[in-house]
Short mmCIF file of C-alpha atoms in Angstrom, two decimals:
data_model
loop_
_atom_site.label_atom_id
_atom_site.label_comp_id
_atom_site.label_asym_id
_atom_site.label_seq_id
_atom_site.Cartn_x
_atom_site.Cartn_y
_atom_site.Cartn_z
CA MET A 1 -31.20 5.03 101.82
CA THR A 2 -34.98 4.99 101.97
CA PRO A 3 -36.62 6.83 99.18
CA LYS A 4 -38.19 10.34 99.97
CA ILE A 5 -41.77 11.10 99.54
CA LEU A 6 -42.20 14.01 96.92
CA LEU A 7 -45.93 13.77 96.75
CA SER A 8 -48.22 12.04 99.04
CA GLU A 9 -51.49 10.20 98.13
CA LYS A 10 -53.53 13.18 99.21
CA LYS A 11 -51.65 15.62 96.82
CA VAL A 12 -51.57 12.94 93.96
CA ASN A 13 -55.20 12.52 94.30
CA ILE A 14 -55.98 16.24 94.17
CA MET A 15 -53.60 16.59 91.07
CA LEU A 16 -55.41 13.75 89.36
CA ASN A 17 -58.76 15.43 89.81
CA ARG A 18 -57.71 18.68 88.73
CA LEU A 19 -56.11 17.12 85.73
CA CYS A 20 -59.49 15.55 84.77
CA CYS A 21 -61.25 18.94 85.28
CA GLN A 22 -58.61 20.50 82.78
CA LEU A 23 -59.37 18.03 80.42
CA ILE A 24 -63.19 18.07 80.65
CA GLU A 25 -62.67 21.88 80.32
CA ARG A 26 -60.68 21.57 77.11
CA HIS A 27 -62.37 18.83 75.61
CA GLY A 28 -65.85 18.58 76.42
CA ASP A 29 -67.65 15.45 75.75
CA PHE A 30 -64.25 13.87 74.22
CA LYS A 31 -66.04 12.90 71.05
CA ASN A 32 -63.16 13.95 69.06
CA THR A 33 -60.61 12.99 71.63
CA VAL A 34 -58.10 10.00 71.93
CA LEU A 35 -56.24 9.56 75.53
CA VAL A 36 -53.28 7.67 74.82
CA GLY A 37 -51.20 6.42 77.71
CA LEU A 38 -47.57 5.76 76.90
CA GLN A 39 -46.00 2.43 77.94
CA PRO A 40 -45.09 1.25 80.60
CA ARG A 41 -46.22 3.93 83.28
CA GLY A 42 -48.28 6.36 81.55
CA VAL A 43 -50.77 3.34 81.07
CA ASN A 44 -51.37 3.50 84.74
CA LEU A 45 -51.81 7.18 84.60
CA LEU A 46 -54.29 6.75 81.95
CA ASP A 47 -56.36 4.06 83.74
CA GLN A 48 -56.78 6.29 86.85
CA LEU A 49 -57.81 9.09 84.66
CA ILE A 50 -60.57 6.90 83.06
CA ILE A 51 -61.81 6.09 86.48
CA LEU A 52 -62.12 9.88 87.53
CA LEU A 53 -63.63 10.73 83.94
CA LYS A 54 -66.11 8.16 84.25
CA ASN A 55 -67.11 9.17 87.65
CA SER A 56 -67.30 12.77 86.32
CA GLY A 57 -70.21 11.20 83.76
CA ILE A 58 -67.70 11.13 80.63
CA GLN A 59 -68.90 7.93 78.97
CA ASN A 60 -67.57 6.69 75.56
CA LEU A 61 -63.97 7.40 75.89
CA HIS A 62 -61.53 6.85 73.05
CA THR A 63 -58.43 5.35 74.58
CA GLY A 64 -55.13 3.46 73.53
CA LYS A 65 -51.90 2.32 74.81
CA LEU A 66 -48.71 3.21 72.89
CA ASP A 67 -45.29 1.65 73.20
CA THR A 68 -42.54 3.63 71.55
CA THR A 69 -39.67 1.27 71.98
CA PHE A 70 -39.11 0.96 68.14
CA PHE A 71 -39.00 4.75 67.62
CA ARG A 72 -36.52 5.39 70.58
CA ASP A 73 -33.33 7.34 69.45
CA ASP A 74 -30.95 5.46 71.82
CA PHE A 75 -31.27 1.91 69.92
CA ARG A 76 -27.68 0.42 69.65
CA ARG A 77 -26.46 3.32 71.83
CA ASN A 78 -25.61 0.81 74.79
CA GLU A 79 -25.32 -2.76 75.68
CA ARG A 80 -29.01 -3.11 76.53
CA THR A 81 -31.57 -4.41 74.21
CA LEU A 82 -34.63 -2.27 74.27
CA ASN A 83 -37.58 -4.65 75.00
CA ALA A 84 -41.03 -3.58 73.80
CA LYS A 85 -44.34 -3.62 75.65
CA PRO A 86 -47.82 -4.18 73.94
CA THR A 87 -49.41 -1.53 72.00
CA GLU A 88 -53.11 -1.32 71.96
CA MET A 89 -54.42 1.09 69.60
CA GLU A 90 -57.90 0.07 68.41
CA VAL A 91 -58.73 3.57 67.40
CA SER A 92 -57.67 5.63 64.58
CA VAL A 93 -56.22 9.06 65.37
CA GLU A 94 -56.99 10.46 62.08
CA SER A 95 -58.12 14.12 62.43
CA LYS A 96 -58.61 13.44 66.35
CA ASP A 97 -57.44 15.64 69.22
CA VAL A 98 -54.73 13.27 70.94
CA VAL A 99 -53.83 13.57 74.42
CA LEU A 100 -50.40 12.03 75.17
CA ILE A 101 -50.22 10.64 78.87
CA ASP A 102 -47.26 10.02 80.88
CA ASP A 103 -46.13 9.81 84.45
CA VAL A 104 -42.78 11.59 84.42
CA LEU A 105 -41.37 14.18 81.92
CA TYR A 106 -37.57 14.06 82.12
CA THR A 107 -35.47 14.50 78.90
CA GLY A 108 -38.43 14.63 76.63
CA ARG A 109 -36.88 11.90 74.53
CA SER A 110 -39.86 9.32 74.99
CA ILE A 111 -42.44 12.27 74.20
CA ARG A 112 -40.55 12.83 70.84
CA SER A 113 -40.62 9.16 69.90
CA ALA A 114 -44.33 9.09 70.75
CA LEU A 115 -44.82 12.10 68.59
CA THR A 116 -43.30 9.91 65.80
CA ALA A 117 -45.16 6.62 66.79
CA ILE A 118 -48.78 8.09 66.76
CA ASP A 119 -48.20 9.09 63.22
CA SER A 120 -48.59 5.25 62.42
CA TYR A 121 -52.03 5.50 63.33
CA GLY A 122 -53.22 8.40 61.43
CA ARG A 123 -52.63 12.35 61.23
CA PRO A 124 -54.11 13.78 64.24
CA ASN A 125 -55.84 17.08 64.36
CA SER A 126 -53.80 18.18 67.49
CA ILE A 127 -51.64 16.52 70.05
CA GLU A 128 -51.27 17.49 73.72
CA LEU A 129 -49.24 16.14 76.52
CA LEU A 130 -50.31 15.58 79.90
CA VAL A 131 -47.79 14.37 82.74
CA LEU A 132 -48.19 13.78 86.21
CA VAL A 133 -44.61 15.02 87.37
CA ASP A 134 -42.46 17.33 85.26
CA ARG A 135 -38.79 17.28 86.23
CA ARG A 136 -37.58 21.01 85.76
CA PHE A 137 -34.15 21.94 84.33
CA SER A 138 -33.51 18.28 82.66
CA ARG A 139 -35.06 18.59 79.26
CA HIS A 140 -32.92 17.61 75.99
CA LEU A 141 -35.44 18.59 73.60
CA PRO A 142 -38.01 21.72 73.22
CA ILE A 143 -41.21 19.80 74.53
CA GLN A 144 -43.28 21.20 77.42
CA PRO A 145 -46.48 19.61 79.01
CA ASP A 146 -49.91 21.30 78.38
CA TYR A 147 -51.26 19.84 81.38
CA LEU A 148 -49.17 19.12 84.59
CA GLY A 149 -49.52 17.65 88.10
CA ALA A 150 -46.54 19.02 89.53
CA GLN A 151 -43.15 20.35 88.90
CA ILE A 152 -40.28 19.11 90.99
CA ASP A 153 -36.55 19.62 91.05
CA ALA A 154 -34.38 16.54 91.04
CA LEU A 155 -30.57 16.12 90.40
CA GLN A 156 -29.40 14.19 87.18
CA GLY A 157 -29.12 10.56 88.14
CA ASP A 158 -31.78 10.74 90.69
CA LYS A 159 -34.97 8.74 89.93
CA VAL A 160 -38.49 9.92 90.59
CA LYS A 161 -40.76 7.11 90.80
CA VAL A 162 -44.57 7.03 90.79
CA VAL A 163 -45.95 4.07 92.74
CA TRP A 164 -49.51 3.46 91.19
CA SER A 165 -52.28 1.61 92.99
CA ASN A 166 -55.72 0.74 91.60
CA SER A 167 -57.32 3.71 93.22
CA PRO A 168 -56.83 7.32 92.40
CA SER A 169 -56.41 8.09 95.96
CA GLU A 170 -53.75 5.83 96.99
CA ASN A 171 -50.67 6.82 94.71
CA ILE A 172 -47.16 8.16 95.79
CA VAL A 173 -44.38 9.95 94.07
CA TYR A 174 -40.98 9.01 95.52
CA LEU A 175 -37.57 10.32 94.97
CA GLU A 176 -34.80 7.89 95.06
CA LYS A 177 -31.22 9.49 95.45
CA ASN A 178 -28.47 8.31 93.37
CA ASN A 179 -25.60 7.19 96.04
CA GLU A 180 -23.02 6.47 93.55
CA MET B 1 -33.46 -6.06 79.63
CA LYS B 2 -33.61 -9.17 78.05
CA THR B 3 -31.22 -10.02 75.00
CA LEU B 4 -30.33 -13.02 72.92
CA SER B 5 -27.37 -15.40 73.87
CA VAL B 6 -26.06 -15.32 70.43
CA SER B 7 -24.62 -12.77 67.86
CA ASN B 8 -25.41 -14.83 64.85
CA LEU B 9 -28.45 -16.96 63.91
CA LEU B 10 -26.99 -20.17 62.55
CA GLY B 11 -29.18 -22.57 63.56
CA ILE B 12 -32.03 -23.27 66.37
CA LYS B 13 -29.24 -25.81 68.10
CA TYR B 14 -27.28 -22.71 69.07
CA LEU B 15 -30.36 -20.78 70.74
CA ASN B 16 -31.72 -21.53 74.39
CA GLU B 17 -35.28 -21.65 75.40
CA GLU B 18 -35.10 -18.24 76.79
CA ASP B 19 -33.71 -17.07 73.27
CA LEU B 20 -37.04 -18.57 71.66
CA HIS B 21 -39.53 -16.91 74.02
CA LEU B 22 -37.48 -13.35 73.73
CA ILE B 23 -38.10 -13.94 70.00
CA PHE B 24 -41.56 -14.90 70.31
CA GLU B 25 -42.41 -12.08 72.40
CA THR B 26 -40.81 -9.26 70.12
CA ALA B 27 -42.32 -10.83 67.23
CA ILE B 28 -46.10 -10.28 68.89
CA HIS B 29 -45.11 -6.48 68.96
CA PHE B 30 -44.01 -6.73 65.36
CA LYS B 31 -47.11 -8.31 64.45
CA GLU B 32 -48.98 -5.51 65.53
CA VAL B 33 -46.62 -2.98 63.89
CA ILE B 34 -47.30 -4.66 60.41
CA ASN B 35 -50.83 -4.35 60.92
CA ARG B 36 -50.76 -0.57 61.64
CA PRO B 37 -52.00 1.66 58.93
CA ILE B 38 -48.31 2.78 58.59
CA LYS B 39 -46.34 -0.58 59.24
CA LYS B 40 -42.74 0.81 59.51
CA VAL B 41 -40.63 1.47 62.33
CA PRO B 42 -37.34 3.53 62.30
CA SER B 43 -35.13 1.21 64.53
CA LEU B 44 -32.78 0.04 61.85
CA ARG B 45 -32.48 3.25 59.92
CA ASP B 46 -28.65 3.11 59.94
CA ILE B 47 -28.28 -0.31 59.42
CA THR B 48 -27.66 -2.07 55.90
CA ILE B 49 -28.34 -5.57 55.37
CA ALA B 50 -27.27 -7.95 52.32
CA ASN B 51 -29.65 -10.72 51.36
CA LEU B 52 -27.20 -13.32 49.81
CA PHE B 53 -29.15 -16.08 48.31
CA PHE B 54 -27.12 -18.70 46.69
CA GLU B 55 -30.20 -20.87 45.95
CA ASN B 56 -33.62 -20.25 44.74
CA SER B 57 -36.21 -18.70 47.12
CA THR B 58 -39.43 -16.79 46.84
CA ARG B 59 -41.22 -16.80 50.17
CA THR B 60 -37.99 -16.37 52.45
CA LYS B 61 -36.34 -13.90 50.28
CA LEU B 62 -39.52 -11.68 50.05
CA SER B 63 -40.17 -12.21 53.89
CA PHE B 64 -36.83 -11.21 54.87
CA GLU B 65 -36.70 -8.34 52.54
CA LEU B 66 -39.95 -6.88 53.64
CA ALA B 67 -38.94 -7.36 57.41
CA GLU B 68 -35.89 -5.41 56.84
CA LYS B 69 -37.74 -2.59 55.04
CA ARG B 70 -40.37 -2.49 57.75
CA LEU B 71 -37.57 -1.96 60.24
CA SER B 72 -36.21 0.94 58.03
CA ALA B 73 -32.78 -1.12 57.18
CA ASP B 74 -31.18 -0.42 53.75
CA THR B 75 -31.07 -3.72 51.83
CA LEU B 76 -29.03 -5.04 49.14
CA ASN B 77 -29.95 -8.22 47.22
CA PHE B 78 -27.72 -10.72 45.74
CA SER B 79 -28.52 -13.74 43.63
CA ALA B 80 -25.93 -16.25 42.92
CA ASN B 81 -27.09 -17.17 39.12
CA GLN B 82 -26.38 -13.41 38.13
CA SER B 83 -22.93 -13.10 39.93
CA SER B 84 -19.22 -13.36 39.88
CA LEU B 85 -19.41 -16.98 41.29
CA THR B 86 -20.08 -17.99 37.74
CA LYS B 87 -16.55 -16.64 37.20
CA GLY B 88 -14.99 -18.83 39.87
CA GLU B 89 -14.92 -16.54 42.91
CA THR B 90 -15.25 -18.24 46.19
CA LEU B 91 -18.04 -17.64 48.82
CA VAL B 92 -15.77 -16.03 51.37
CA ASP B 93 -14.19 -13.54 48.68
CA THR B 94 -17.79 -12.72 47.39
CA VAL B 95 -18.89 -11.85 50.91
CA ASN B 96 -15.74 -9.89 52.05
CA ASN B 97 -16.37 -7.66 48.81
CA ILE B 98 -19.68 -7.19 49.64
CA LEU B 99 -18.89 -6.40 53.25
CA ALA B 100 -16.41 -3.91 52.04
CA MET B 101 -19.07 -1.65 50.77
CA LYS B 102 -19.98 -1.28 54.93
CA ILE B 103 -22.72 -3.96 55.19
CA ASP B 104 -23.73 -4.51 58.92
CA MET B 105 -25.85 -8.19 58.57
CA VAL B 106 -25.71 -10.72 56.14
CA VAL B 107 -28.85 -13.02 55.35
CA LEU B 108 -27.53 -15.90 53.92
CA ARG B 109 -29.01 -18.94 51.88
CA HIS B 110 -26.76 -21.45 50.48
CA PRO B 111 -27.13 -25.06 49.09
CA ASN B 112 -24.43 -26.23 51.16
CA PRO B 113 -25.03 -27.39 54.80
CA GLY B 114 -22.92 -25.50 57.39
CA ALA B 115 -22.35 -22.55 54.78
CA ALA B 116 -23.54 -20.09 57.40
CA HIS B 117 -21.49 -21.66 60.18
CA PHE B 118 -18.46 -21.55 57.81
CA LEU B 119 -18.98 -17.97 56.82
CA SER B 120 -19.55 -16.90 60.44
CA LYS B 121 -16.06 -17.92 61.39
CA GLN B 122 -14.43 -16.35 57.96
CA VAL B 123 -15.92 -12.93 57.94
CA ASN B 124 -16.67 -10.05 60.70
CA SER B 125 -20.19 -9.52 60.34
CA CYS B 126 -23.62 -10.79 61.83
CA ILE B 127 -24.93 -13.86 59.78
CA ILE B 128 -28.58 -15.03 59.78
CA ASN B 129 -28.85 -18.50 58.32
CA ALA B 130 -31.82 -18.34 55.91
CA GLY B 131 -31.45 -22.17 54.86
CA ASP B 132 -28.23 -24.00 54.41
CA GLY B 133 -28.72 -27.17 52.24
CA THR B 134 -30.37 -29.89 54.31
CA HIS B 135 -28.88 -28.66 57.46
CA GLU B 136 -31.06 -25.80 59.10
CA HIS B 137 -33.67 -23.39 58.45
CA PRO B 138 -33.86 -21.55 61.67
CA THR B 139 -36.38 -18.69 60.82
CA GLN B 140 -38.84 -20.99 59.28
CA ALA B 141 -38.97 -23.17 62.38
CA LEU B 142 -39.26 -20.01 64.58
CA LEU B 143 -42.39 -18.94 62.42
CA ASP B 144 -43.76 -22.40 62.69
CA ALA B 145 -43.44 -22.68 66.45
CA PHE B 146 -44.84 -18.78 66.65
CA SER B 147 -47.85 -19.85 64.56
CA LEU B 148 -48.38 -23.02 66.58
CA ARG B 149 -48.10 -20.90 69.91
CA GLU B 150 -50.83 -18.66 68.53
CA LYS B 151 -53.13 -21.62 68.14
CA PHE B 152 -52.42 -23.54 71.28
CA GLY B 153 -50.71 -21.20 73.61
CA ASP B 154 -47.93 -23.00 75.43
CA LEU B 155 -46.49 -25.90 73.51
CA SER B 156 -45.44 -27.97 76.25
CA GLY B 157 -46.75 -31.46 75.97
CA LYS B 158 -48.31 -30.60 72.67
CA ARG B 159 -47.96 -33.45 69.96
CA ILE B 160 -46.51 -32.25 66.53
CA ALA B 161 -46.20 -34.37 63.58
CA ILE B 162 -43.74 -33.61 60.79
CA VAL B 163 -44.73 -35.59 57.61
CA GLY B 164 -42.83 -35.81 54.56
CA ASP B 165 -39.33 -35.71 53.18
CA ILE B 166 -37.37 -35.58 56.44
CA LEU B 167 -34.12 -36.82 54.88
CA HIS B 168 -33.70 -33.65 52.58
CA SER B 169 -35.38 -31.15 54.70
CA ARG B 170 -33.84 -28.32 56.79
CA VAL B 171 -37.21 -27.30 57.95
CA ALA B 172 -37.46 -30.74 59.63
CA LEU B 173 -34.49 -30.35 61.54
CA SER B 174 -34.81 -26.83 62.86
CA ASN B 175 -38.44 -27.61 63.67
CA ILE B 176 -37.21 -30.72 65.95
CA TYR B 177 -34.89 -28.62 67.59
CA ALA B 178 -37.33 -25.62 68.23
CA LEU B 179 -40.35 -27.75 69.37
CA LYS B 180 -38.33 -29.93 71.52
CA MET B 181 -36.81 -27.11 73.35
CA LEU B 182 -40.46 -25.75 74.05
CA GLY B 183 -41.54 -28.86 75.38
CA ALA B 184 -43.36 -30.47 72.59
CA GLU B 185 -43.56 -33.96 71.75
CA VAL B 186 -42.44 -34.60 68.13
CA ARG B 187 -43.34 -37.69 65.80
CA LEU B 188 -41.85 -37.88 62.31
CA CYS B 189 -43.74 -39.62 59.45
CA ALA B 190 -42.14 -40.59 56.07
CA PRO B 191 -41.19 -43.44 54.14
CA LYS B 192 -38.26 -45.33 55.42
CA SER B 193 -36.00 -43.99 52.63
CA LEU B 194 -36.82 -40.39 53.47
CA LEU B 195 -35.79 -40.65 57.18
CA PRO B 196 -32.27 -40.25 58.34
CA LYS B 197 -30.83 -42.87 60.28
CA HIS B 198 -30.59 -42.54 64.10
CA ILE B 199 -33.00 -39.49 63.86
CA GLU B 200 -34.55 -40.90 67.06
CA ALA B 201 -31.44 -39.79 68.94
CA LEU B 202 -32.86 -36.06 68.70
CA GLY B 203 -35.68 -37.33 71.22
CA VAL B 204 -38.45 -37.78 68.59
CA SER B 205 -40.70 -40.87 67.66
CA VAL B 206 -40.81 -42.40 64.13
CA SER B 207 -43.59 -43.70 62.14
CA SER B 208 -44.60 -44.81 58.58
CA ASP B 209 -48.37 -45.07 59.22
CA LEU B 210 -49.88 -41.64 58.54
CA MET B 211 -53.48 -42.25 59.88
CA GLN B 212 -51.73 -43.59 63.24
CA VAL B 213 -49.67 -40.33 63.23
CA LEU B 214 -52.68 -37.86 62.28
CA ASN B 215 -54.63 -39.44 65.20
CA TRP B 216 -51.83 -39.07 67.84
CA CYS B 217 -50.96 -35.38 66.67
CA ASP B 218 -52.49 -32.04 67.57
CA ALA B 219 -50.82 -30.44 64.62
CA ALA B 220 -49.07 -31.75 61.40
CA ASN B 221 -46.34 -29.89 59.34
CA ILE B 222 -46.59 -31.11 56.10
CA LEU B 223 -43.24 -31.17 54.13
CA ARG B 224 -42.62 -31.13 50.61
CA VAL B 225 -40.82 -33.67 48.57
CA GLN B 226 -37.48 -32.13 47.53
CA ASN B 227 -36.90 -33.62 44.13
CA GLU B 228 -34.36 -31.00 43.29
CA ARG B 229 -32.09 -32.45 46.16
CA MET B 230 -32.65 -36.18 45.29
CA GLU B 231 -29.99 -37.97 43.11
CA LEU B 232 -31.52 -41.40 43.80
CA SER B 233 -35.12 -42.72 43.48
CA TYR B 234 -36.61 -42.72 47.06
CA PHE B 235 -40.08 -44.15 46.17
CA PRO B 236 -41.32 -45.77 43.26
CA THR B 237 -43.60 -43.03 42.01
CA THR B 238 -45.15 -39.75 42.90
CA ARG B 239 -48.80 -41.22 42.93
CA GLU B 240 -47.58 -44.14 45.29
CA TYR B 241 -46.03 -41.56 47.56
CA SER B 242 -49.09 -39.55 47.41
CA GLN B 243 -51.28 -42.59 48.14
CA ALA B 244 -49.66 -43.44 51.34
CA PHE B 245 -48.31 -40.08 52.62
CA GLY B 246 -50.50 -37.28 50.96
CA LEU B 247 -52.78 -35.32 53.08
CA THR B 248 -56.51 -35.44 51.93
CA LEU B 249 -59.83 -34.23 53.24
CA GLU B 250 -61.01 -37.79 53.37
CA ARG B 251 -58.29 -38.68 55.76
CA LEU B 252 -58.73 -35.64 57.85
CA ASN B 253 -62.37 -36.23 58.19
CA GLN B 254 -61.68 -39.92 59.42
CA LEU B 255 -59.81 -38.51 62.53
CA ARG B 256 -61.59 -38.38 66.03
CA LYS B 257 -60.48 -34.61 66.35
CA GLU B 258 -59.47 -31.35 64.50
CA ILE B 259 -55.82 -30.97 63.95
CA VAL B 260 -53.84 -27.93 62.53
CA ILE B 261 -52.10 -28.29 59.31
CA LEU B 262 -48.90 -26.38 58.54
CA HIS B 263 -46.66 -26.24 55.44
CA PRO B 264 -43.69 -24.42 54.93
CA GLY B 265 -44.26 -23.87 51.31
CA PRO B 266 -43.93 -24.15 48.36
CA ILE B 267 -46.71 -26.47 48.06
CA ASN B 268 -47.10 -29.10 45.56
CA ARG B 269 -50.53 -29.65 45.41
CA GLY B 270 -51.93 -33.10 45.00
CA VAL B 271 -48.76 -34.59 46.04
CA GLU B 272 -48.25 -34.10 49.89
CA ILE B 273 -51.24 -32.32 50.40
CA THR B 274 -54.39 -31.74 48.30
CA SER B 275 -55.76 -28.35 47.49
CA GLU B 276 -59.02 -29.06 49.59
CA VAL B 277 -56.80 -29.29 52.78
CA ALA B 278 -54.53 -26.64 51.99
CA ASP B 279 -57.25 -24.22 51.56
CA SER B 280 -59.26 -25.34 54.27
CA SER B 281 -59.92 -23.83 57.65
CA HIS B 282 -57.48 -26.63 59.17
CA ALA B 283 -54.54 -24.99 57.38
CA ILE B 284 -52.84 -21.90 58.83
CA ILE B 285 -50.35 -21.65 56.04
CA LEU B 286 -51.13 -17.95 55.22
CA ASP B 287 -50.53 -17.44 58.94
CA GLN B 288 -47.51 -18.65 58.94
CA VAL B 289 -46.37 -16.40 55.95
CA GLU B 290 -47.66 -13.16 57.79
CA ASN B 291 -45.78 -14.37 61.05
CA GLY B 292 -43.00 -14.99 59.06
CA VAL B 293 -42.48 -11.22 58.46
CA ALA B 294 -42.90 -10.42 62.17
CA VAL B 295 -40.69 -13.22 63.26
CA ARG B 296 -37.90 -12.09 60.88
CA MET B 297 -38.32 -8.48 62.06
CA ALA B 298 -38.04 -9.90 65.67
CA VAL B 299 -34.70 -11.74 64.83
CA ILE B 300 -33.23 -8.86 62.74
CA TYR B 301 -34.18 -6.29 65.39
CA LEU B 302 -32.81 -8.59 68.33
CA LEU B 303 -29.52 -9.15 66.59
CA ALA B 304 -29.14 -5.54 65.26
CA SER B 305 -29.26 -4.38 68.88
CA LYS B 306 -25.90 -6.19 69.71
CA LEU B 307 -24.48 -4.18 66.77
CA ASN B 308 -23.41 -1.32 69.04
CA ILE B 309 -22.53 1.97 67.29
CA PRO B 310 -18.74 2.62 67.75
CA ILE B 311 -18.73 5.98 69.63
CA THR B 312 -16.13 8.43 68.14
#
């Protein structure tokens, strides 16, 4: 079955621009802000936001890429070995306002592991969450986004996939139905 | 999702090339972890590891213990000289008694070659070989290869020399297996009395001319003369050994190129390597020690991921 388009390129582009405006509204010149993309796909969203923020005249952004594999709560819960991705946190988050960035918010467990992992780099002043897509009614933990692209409804087992390009205007969100 | 092909780490011989690359990739991530302000991850918080050292060790024991603690595992330390072994208990009985305390993994160092292999057949636990007599020392070979990869990138076609007491060295054998698996060329350099017979069958070349070997290689792993394992006299005097096979700055300066120097420790300064060389920029001995923790974290993490929690 071909994947269904949930959000077109045009819609995603509008959302990315809106998320940028909301970030600027809240964080001003970003002097005390660290934007942290969660590996693997939150990093793609971070990269696109950086392009748009720079286009809006925001320079000297503090950014990082965080992998939460070693903080996940499903280690040894199945046959799979959890393989990590690179973490690049060149900046301290001590007393900073951190924005965690991920593409899809589903159960909330990745975000919980990120909340623990980020502590390894200092004690932030505050932590917010930005996601492109929020899968409603699927949360396992009391975690909600502060900045949100769109809310969608998908059945458990379905996959919501964001296909990222190099340009903020060419990204699509698909729904892959579980046919089992 | 990549996973190791083995459930115990008994020797490099039992791994394949994909296993080595998976361990190295994972170790890169753990090296980043141990350089964070807070150097600990919670992955193994429900795992207990027993470090059973039936032979003296400083570096390896500390390195394993630190790796386990960085992964949040609980650790149990055991030294043979303070144990009931002196009262006549067998290895299997000792280990089974320790395992009865609900231990998940065992890190074993033992003076007898094959001890880890033997134990893996006798007890139901994950075993990591931390050196078994003159046989293998897999984590040392992994950290040596990892340190060389940091210097050279891909080791394929690189020329690595192993110099010193090959006959009594578990580091040498594990290094040969690992380096050959990664596509490097290996040449051994030692007095004939300290070279095992038929060692060329492992695909290595052999020489007793130190300068020729140093001119040939990109990196040299210098091994200690293991007097404690020698029941015979393998060379006339330490001074004579040092004159023929000791690595000096003078010898390094005579080379046409710069080479990387490794040493697994402990160093006998002035015997197999002079202080000038050991403390020079050629040597990556302290990098090896740092990488040892990251590589051991990777090995423990990857083996622990195969220990599934029984769902009740």
